[in-house]
């Protein structure tokens, strides 16, 4: 279940020509603090629609890989929330998806939880916090899950394991975390 009234701290706010960017932290559990960027357009209705963007790479990857899409949302008067849920973005210990990257998931299992469940709790806590804000339309909150992986070539042969390729073409793996949490 999400946290009803999470502790939220504003770290800084920067003003840009058509939006404001605020860096916040949100506590979803004891000792679990999530970094969040909230991008709010300077024009539009008093209570705005919000899009919460989720991906393995976190908020920094969204800003670098989807800046045009974010700018389009802001120009339409939509607030964009970019959180780093547990183990993503700047909270990620490793960038690899190999066996060494399973430590956080294993720790969660030892505590009787799952990493996916903890990330879902983080996401739901953020959604609840957004819905309670006076500048947000609680009936107009959307989720955007994304993977920044480059697609494989149309003629790629999927008969090789990613770590055991013999050919010159690398097997690229999508990162399903953002779309999975959004669903």
PDB file of N, CA and C in Angstrom, residues 19-91:
ATOM      1  N   UNK A  19       8.725  26.989 -17.994  1.00  0.00           N
ATOM      2  CA  UNK A  19       8.393  26.049 -16.926  1.00  0.00           C
ATOM      3  C   UNK A  19       9.331  26.247 -15.742  1.00  0.00           C
ATOM      4  N   UNK A  20       8.928  25.686 -14.620  1.00  0.00           N
ATOM      5  CA  UNK A  20       9.767  25.668 -13.416  1.00  0.00           C
ATOM      6  C   UNK A  20      10.121  24.207 -13.141  1.00  0.00           C
ATOM      7  N   UNK A  21      11.357  23.980 -12.704  1.00  0.00           N
ATOM      8  CA  UNK A  21      11.807  22.643 -12.354  1.00  0.00           C
ATOM      9  C   UNK A  21      12.144  22.632 -10.872  1.00  0.00           C
ATOM     10  N   UNK A  22      11.479  21.736 -10.132  1.00  0.00           N
ATOM     11  CA  UNK A  22      11.706  21.631  -8.704  1.00  0.00           C
ATOM     12  C   UNK A  22      12.293  20.256  -8.386  1.00  0.00           C
ATOM     13  N   UNK A  23      13.350  20.230  -7.605  1.00  0.00           N
ATOM     14  CA  UNK A  23      13.931  18.980  -7.124  1.00  0.00           C
ATOM     15  C   UNK A  23      13.379  18.720  -5.734  1.00  0.00           C
ATOM     16  N   UNK A  24      12.831  17.525  -5.549  1.00  0.00           N
ATOM     17  CA  UNK A  24      12.205  17.152  -4.291  1.00  0.00           C
ATOM     18  C   UNK A  24      12.735  15.805  -3.828  1.00  0.00           C
ATOM     19  N   UNK A  25      12.503  15.493  -2.571  1.00  0.00           N
ATOM     20  CA  UNK A  25      12.675  14.127  -2.086  1.00  0.00           C
ATOM     21  C   UNK A  25      11.362  13.708  -1.446  1.00  0.00           C
ATOM     22  N   UNK A  26      11.027  12.430  -1.618  1.00  0.00           N
ATOM     23  CA  UNK A  26       9.806  11.863  -1.049  1.00  0.00           C
ATOM     24  C   UNK A  26      10.204  10.598  -0.301  1.00  0.00           C
ATOM     25  N   UNK A  27       9.817  10.518   0.966  1.00  0.00           N
ATOM     26  CA  UNK A  27      10.097   9.329   1.775  1.00  0.00           C
ATOM     27  C   UNK A  27       8.940   8.343   1.612  1.00  0.00           C
ATOM     28  N   UNK A  28       9.254   7.143   1.109  1.00  0.00           N
ATOM     29  CA  UNK A  28       8.216   6.136   0.935  1.00  0.00           C
ATOM     30  C   UNK A  28       8.258   5.077   2.030  1.00  0.00           C
ATOM     31  N   UNK A  29       9.334   5.042   2.792  1.00  0.00           N
ATOM     32  CA  UNK A  29       9.494   4.154   3.943  1.00  0.00           C
ATOM     33  C   UNK A  29      10.589   4.753   4.804  1.00  0.00           C
ATOM     34  N   UNK A  30      10.790   4.167   5.963  1.00  0.00           N
ATOM     35  CA  UNK A  30      11.907   4.570   6.792  1.00  0.00           C
ATOM     36  C   UNK A  30      13.198   4.282   6.026  1.00  0.00           C
ATOM     37  N   UNK A  31      14.040   5.275   5.888  1.00  0.00           N
ATOM     38  CA  UNK A  31      15.329   5.158   5.180  1.00  0.00           C
ATOM     39  C   UNK A  31      15.205   4.951   3.674  1.00  0.00           C
ATOM     40  N   UNK A  32      14.037   5.159   3.097  1.00  0.00           N
ATOM     41  CA  UNK A  32      13.874   5.089   1.633  1.00  0.00           C
ATOM     42  C   UNK A  32      13.410   6.464   1.168  1.00  0.00           C
ATOM     43  N   UNK A  33      14.334   7.203   0.568  1.00  0.00           N
ATOM     44  CA  UNK A  33      14.061   8.555   0.089  1.00  0.00           C
ATOM     45  C   UNK A  33      14.260   8.586  -1.413  1.00  0.00           C
ATOM     46  N   UNK A  34      13.223   8.995  -2.130  1.00  0.00           N
ATOM     47  CA  UNK A  34      13.265   9.028  -3.595  1.00  0.00           C
ATOM     48  C   UNK A  34      13.521  10.445  -4.090  1.00  0.00           C
ATOM     49  N   UNK A  35      14.452  10.613  -5.033  1.00  0.00           N
ATOM     50  CA  UNK A  35      14.625  11.920  -5.677  1.00  0.00           C
ATOM     51  C   UNK A  35      13.595  12.079  -6.800  1.00  0.00           C
ATOM     52  N   UNK A  36      13.047  13.273  -6.907  1.00  0.00           N
ATOM     53  CA  UNK A  36      12.002  13.542  -7.895  1.00  0.00           C
ATOM     54  C   UNK A  36      12.239  14.923  -8.500  1.00  0.00           C
ATOM     55  N   UNK A  37      12.061  15.017  -9.824  1.00  0.00           N
ATOM     56  CA  UNK A  37      11.999  16.319 -10.488  1.00  0.00           C
ATOM     57  C   UNK A  37      10.544  16.556 -10.864  1.00  0.00           C
ATOM     58  N   UNK A  38      10.034  17.739 -10.541  1.00  0.00           N
ATOM     59  CA  UNK A  38       8.681  18.123 -10.928  1.00  0.00           C
ATOM     60  C   UNK A  38       8.791  19.325 -11.850  1.00  0.00           C
ATOM     61  N   UNK A  39       8.384  19.158 -13.104  1.00  0.00           N
ATOM     62  CA  UNK A  39       8.445  20.209 -14.109  1.00  0.00           C
ATOM     63  C   UNK A  39       7.031  20.750 -14.301  1.00  0.00           C
ATOM     64  N   UNK A  40       6.851  22.025 -13.962  1.00  0.00           N
ATOM     65  CA  UNK A  40       5.531  22.633 -13.999  1.00  0.00           C
ATOM     66  C   UNK A  40       5.504  23.775 -14.998  1.00  0.00           C
ATOM     67  N   UNK A  41       4.564  23.721 -15.966  1.00  0.00           N
ATOM     68  CA  UNK A  41       4.480  24.817 -16.941  1.00  0.00           C
ATOM     69  C   UNK A  41       4.043  26.112 -16.262  1.00  0.00           C
ATOM     70  N   UNK A  42       4.492  27.227 -16.827  1.00  0.00           N
ATOM     71  CA  UNK A  42       4.145  28.534 -16.250  1.00  0.00           C
ATOM     72  C   UNK A  42       2.767  29.010 -16.682  1.00  0.00           C
ATOM     73  N   UNK A  43       2.229  28.424 -17.748  1.00  0.00           N
ATOM     74  CA  UNK A  43       0.895  28.794 -18.204  1.00  0.00           C
ATOM     75  C   UNK A  43      -0.013  27.575 -18.154  1.00  0.00           C
ATOM     76  N   UNK A  44      -1.305  27.819 -18.158  1.00  0.00           N
ATOM     77  CA  UNK A  44      -2.257  26.719 -18.145  1.00  0.00           C
ATOM     78  C   UNK A  44      -3.228  26.860 -16.995  1.00  0.00           C
ATOM     79  N   UNK A  45      -4.070  25.855 -16.829  1.00  0.00           N
ATOM     80  CA  UNK A  45      -5.075  25.925 -15.765  1.00  0.00           C
ATOM     81  C   UNK A  45      -4.443  25.859 -14.383  1.00  0.00           C
ATOM     82  N   UNK A  46      -5.225  26.255 -13.384  1.00  0.00           N
ATOM     83  CA  UNK A  46      -4.726  26.231 -12.012  1.00  0.00           C
ATOM     84  C   UNK A  46      -4.464  24.798 -11.549  1.00  0.00           C
ATOM     85  N   UNK A  47      -5.361  23.889 -11.912  1.00  0.00           N
ATOM     86  CA  UNK A  47      -5.187  22.469 -11.584  1.00  0.00           C
ATOM     87  C   UNK A  47      -4.835  21.745 -12.882  1.00  0.00           C
ATOM     88  N   UNK A  48      -3.613  21.244 -12.939  1.00  0.00           N
ATOM     89  CA  UNK A  48      -3.076  20.690 -14.184  1.00  0.00           C
ATOM     90  C   UNK A  48      -3.111  19.171 -14.224  1.00  0.00           C
ATOM     91  N   UNK A  49      -3.114  18.670 -15.443  1.00  0.00           N
ATOM     92  CA  UNK A  49      -2.878  17.249 -15.673  1.00  0.00           C
ATOM     93  C   UNK A  49      -1.414  16.974 -15.368  1.00  0.00           C
ATOM     94  N   UNK A  50      -1.106  15.733 -14.986  1.00  0.00           N
ATOM     95  CA  UNK A  50       0.268  15.342 -14.668  1.00  0.00           C
ATOM     96  C   UNK A  50       0.583  14.035 -15.373  1.00  0.00           C
ATOM     97  N   UNK A  51       1.803  13.946 -15.902  1.00  0.00           N
ATOM     98  CA  UNK A  51       2.326  12.692 -16.441  1.00  0.00           C
ATOM     99  C   UNK A  51       3.508  12.290 -15.559  1.00  0.00           C
ATOM    100  N   UNK A  52       3.447  11.059 -15.037  1.00  0.00           N
ATOM    101  CA  UNK A  52       4.540  10.501 -14.231  1.00  0.00           C
ATOM    102  C   UNK A  52       5.327   9.577 -15.161  1.00  0.00           C
ATOM    103  N   UNK A  53       6.605   9.897 -15.360  1.00  0.00           N
ATOM    104  CA  UNK A  53       7.451   9.160 -16.303  1.00  0.00           C
ATOM    105  C   UNK A  53       8.362   8.190 -15.545  1.00  0.00           C
ATOM    106  N   UNK A  54       8.292   6.908 -15.905  1.00  0.00           N
ATOM    107  CA  UNK A  54       9.034   5.852 -15.211  1.00  0.00           C
ATOM    108  C   UNK A  54       9.928   5.092 -16.176  1.00  0.00           C
ATOM    109  N   UNK A  55      11.174   4.865 -15.768  1.00  0.00           N
ATOM    110  CA  UNK A  55      12.113   4.079 -16.574  1.00  0.00           C
ATOM    111  C   UNK A  55      13.264   3.628 -15.697  1.00  0.00           C
ATOM    112  N   UNK A  56      13.935   2.560 -16.115  1.00  0.00           N
ATOM    113  CA  UNK A  56      15.101   2.049 -15.394  1.00  0.00           C
ATOM    114  C   UNK A  56      16.164   3.137 -15.245  1.00  0.00           C
ATOM    115  N   UNK A  57      16.367   3.943 -16.285  1.00  0.00           N
ATOM    116  CA  UNK A  57      17.386   4.992 -16.248  1.00  0.00           C
ATOM    117  C   UNK A  57      17.003   6.178 -15.383  1.00  0.00           C
ATOM    118  N   UNK A  58      15.731   6.279 -14.980  1.00  0.00           N
ATOM    119  CA  UNK A  58      15.285   7.343 -14.101  1.00  0.00           C
ATOM    120  C   UNK A  58      15.134   8.691 -14.775  1.00  0.00           C
ATOM    121  N   UNK A  59      15.060   9.703 -13.942  1.00  0.00           N
ATOM    122  CA  UNK A  59      14.750  11.059 -14.405  1.00  0.00           C
ATOM    123  C   UNK A  59      15.800  11.638 -15.342  1.00  0.00           C
ATOM    124  N   UNK A  60      17.073  11.373 -15.080  1.00  0.00           N
ATOM    125  CA  UNK A  60      18.136  11.912 -15.944  1.00  0.00           C
ATOM    126  C   UNK A  60      18.048  11.333 -17.356  1.00  0.00           C
ATOM    127  N   UNK A  61      17.731  10.036 -17.460  1.00  0.00           N
ATOM    128  CA  UNK A  61      17.585   9.423 -18.784  1.00  0.00           C
ATOM    129  C   UNK A  61      16.395  10.002 -19.527  1.00  0.00           C
ATOM    130  N   UNK A  62      15.310  10.270 -18.806  1.00  0.00           N
ATOM    131  CA  UNK A  62      14.160  10.900 -19.454  1.00  0.00           C
ATOM    132  C   UNK A  62      14.531  12.278 -19.984  1.00  0.00           C
ATOM    133  N   UNK A  63      15.232  13.056 -19.172  1.00  0.00           N
ATOM    134  CA  UNK A  63      15.600  14.406 -19.609  1.00  0.00           C
ATOM    135  C   UNK A  63      16.520  14.379 -20.828  1.00  0.00           C
ATOM    136  N   UNK A  64      17.432  13.426 -20.890  1.00  0.00           N
ATOM    137  CA  UNK A  64      18.360  13.376 -22.021  1.00  0.00           C
ATOM    138  C   UNK A  64      17.790  12.663 -23.240  1.00  0.00           C
ATOM    139  N   UNK A  65      16.929  11.668 -23.039  1.00  0.00           N
ATOM    140  CA  UNK A  65      16.437  10.876 -24.170  1.00  0.00           C
ATOM    141  C   UNK A  65      15.073  11.299 -24.684  1.00  0.00           C
ATOM    142  N   UNK A  66      14.289  11.965 -23.870  1.00  0.00           N
ATOM    143  CA  UNK A  66      12.919  12.320 -24.271  1.00  0.00           C
ATOM    144  C   UNK A  66      12.624  13.804 -24.055  1.00  0.00           C
ATOM    145  N   UNK A  67      13.633  14.637 -24.245  1.00  0.00           N
ATOM    146  CA  UNK A  67      13.451  16.074 -23.996  1.00  0.00           C
ATOM    147  C   UNK A  67      12.394  16.698 -24.904  1.00  0.00           C
ATOM    148  N   UNK A  68      12.309  16.269 -26.159  1.00  0.00           N
ATOM    149  CA  UNK A  68      11.297  16.826 -27.076  1.00  0.00           C
ATOM    150  C   UNK A  68       9.888  16.481 -26.618  1.00  0.00           C
ATOM    151  N   UNK A  69       9.684  15.243 -26.195  1.00  0.00           N
ATOM    152  CA  UNK A  69       8.367  14.814 -25.729  1.00  0.00           C
ATOM    153  C   UNK A  69       7.980  15.552 -24.440  1.00  0.00           C
ATOM    154  N   UNK A  70       8.949  15.723 -23.537  1.00  0.00           N
ATOM    155  CA  UNK A  70       8.689  16.453 -22.298  1.00  0.00           C
ATOM    156  C   UNK A  70       8.350  17.911 -22.613  1.00  0.00           C
ATOM    157  N   UNK A  71       9.100  18.527 -23.525  1.00  0.00           N
ATOM    158  CA  UNK A  71       8.826  19.918 -23.919  1.00  0.00           C
ATOM    159  C   UNK A  71       7.426  20.050 -24.512  1.00  0.00           C
ATOM    160  N   UNK A  72       7.013  19.065 -25.281  1.00  0.00           N
ATOM    161  CA  UNK A  72       5.674  19.081 -25.875  1.00  0.00           C
ATOM    162  C   UNK A  72       4.589  19.027 -24.793  1.00  0.00           C
ATOM    163  N   UNK A  73       4.778  18.165 -23.801  1.00  0.00           N
ATOM    164  CA  UNK A  73       3.813  18.088 -22.700  1.00  0.00           C
ATOM    165  C   UNK A  73       3.747  19.410 -21.946  1.00  0.00           C
ATOM    166  N   UNK A  74       4.904  19.990 -21.648  1.00  0.00           N
ATOM    167  CA  UNK A  74       4.937  21.258 -20.930  1.00  0.00           C
ATOM    168  C   UNK A  74       4.258  22.370 -21.726  1.00  0.00           C
ATOM    169  N   UNK A  75       4.466  22.382 -23.033  1.00  0.00           N
ATOM    170  CA  UNK A  75       3.837  23.420 -23.863  1.00  0.00           C
ATOM    171  C   UNK A  75       2.316  23.267 -23.915  1.00  0.00           C
ATOM    172  N   UNK A  76       1.824  22.055 -23.644  1.00  0.00           N
ATOM    173  CA  UNK A  76       0.377  21.813 -23.595  1.00  0.00           C
ATOM    174  C   UNK A  76      -0.206  22.070 -22.205  1.00  0.00           C
ATOM    175  N   UNK A  77       0.643  22.531 -21.262  1.00  0.00           N
ATOM    176  CA  UNK A  77       0.169  22.833 -19.920  1.00  0.00           C
ATOM    177  C   UNK A  77       0.138  21.643 -18.981  1.00  0.00           C
ATOM    178  N   UNK A  78       0.862  20.577 -19.323  1.00  0.00           N
ATOM    179  CA  UNK A  78       0.885  19.358 -18.512  1.00  0.00           C
ATOM    180  C   UNK A  78       2.130  19.354 -17.632  1.00  0.00           C
ATOM    181  N   UNK A  79       1.955  19.072 -16.355  1.00  0.00           N
ATOM    182  CA  UNK A  79       3.078  18.920 -15.428  1.00  0.00           C
ATOM    183  C   UNK A  79       3.709  17.554 -15.666  1.00  0.00           C
ATOM    184  N   UNK A  80       5.033  17.483 -15.564  1.00  0.00           N
ATOM    185  CA  UNK A  80       5.755  16.219 -15.747  1.00  0.00           C
ATOM    186  C   UNK A  80       6.499  15.897 -14.459  1.00  0.00           C
ATOM    187  N   UNK A  81       6.255  14.696 -13.937  1.00  0.00           N
ATOM    188  CA  UNK A  81       6.913  14.226 -12.717  1.00  0.00           C
ATOM    189  C   UNK A  81       7.906  13.135 -13.100  1.00  0.00           C
ATOM    190  N   UNK A  82       9.173  13.338 -12.745  1.00  0.00           N
ATOM    191  CA  UNK A  82      10.250  12.399 -13.082  1.00  0.00           C
ATOM    192  C   UNK A  82      10.858  11.841 -11.791  1.00  0.00           C
ATOM    193  N   UNK A  83      10.361  10.692 -11.316  1.00  0.00           N
ATOM    194  CA  UNK A  83      10.925  10.108 -10.093  1.00  0.00           C
ATOM    195  C   UNK A  83      11.978   9.046 -10.389  1.00  0.00           C
ATOM    196  N   UNK A  84      12.853   8.840  -9.438  1.00  0.00           N
ATOM    197  CA  UNK A  84      13.736   7.674  -9.435  1.00  0.00           C
ATOM    198  C   UNK A  84      13.190   6.754  -8.353  1.00  0.00           C
ATOM    199  N   UNK A  85      12.436   5.724  -8.762  1.00  0.00           N
ATOM    200  CA  UNK A  85      11.941   4.770  -7.773  1.00  0.00           C
ATOM    201  C   UNK A  85      13.097   3.859  -7.367  1.00  0.00           C
ATOM    202  N   UNK A  86      12.897   3.106  -6.341  1.00  0.00           N
ATOM    203  CA  UNK A  86      13.928   2.246  -5.749  1.00  0.00           C
ATOM    204  C   UNK A  86      14.774   1.504  -6.784  1.00  0.00           C
ATOM    205  N   UNK A  87      16.085   1.694  -6.720  1.00  0.00           N
ATOM    206  CA  UNK A  87      17.015   0.965  -7.584  1.00  0.00           C
ATOM    207  C   UNK A  87      17.090   1.456  -9.011  1.00  0.00           C
ATOM    208  N   UNK A  88      16.515   2.636  -9.303  1.00  0.00           N
ATOM    209  CA  UNK A  88      16.578   3.180 -10.659  1.00  0.00           C
ATOM    210  C   UNK A  88      17.275   4.530 -10.641  1.00  0.00           C
ATOM    211  N   UNK A  89      17.666   4.993 -11.829  1.00  0.00           N
ATOM    212  CA  UNK A  89      18.286   6.306 -11.942  1.00  0.00           C
ATOM    213  C   UNK A  89      19.462   6.464 -11.001  1.00  0.00           C
ATOM    214  N   UNK A  90      19.481   7.564 -10.251  1.00  0.00           N
ATOM    215  CA  UNK A  90      20.606   7.804  -9.343  1.00  0.00           C
ATOM    216  C   UNK A  90      20.599   6.866  -8.142  1.00  0.00           C
ATOM    217  N   UNK A  91      19.518   6.127  -7.928  1.00  0.00           N
ATOM    218  CA  UNK A  91      19.454   5.148  -6.849  1.00  0.00           C
ATOM    219  C   UNK A  91      19.939   3.766  -7.291  1.00  0.00           C
TER     220      UNK A  91
END
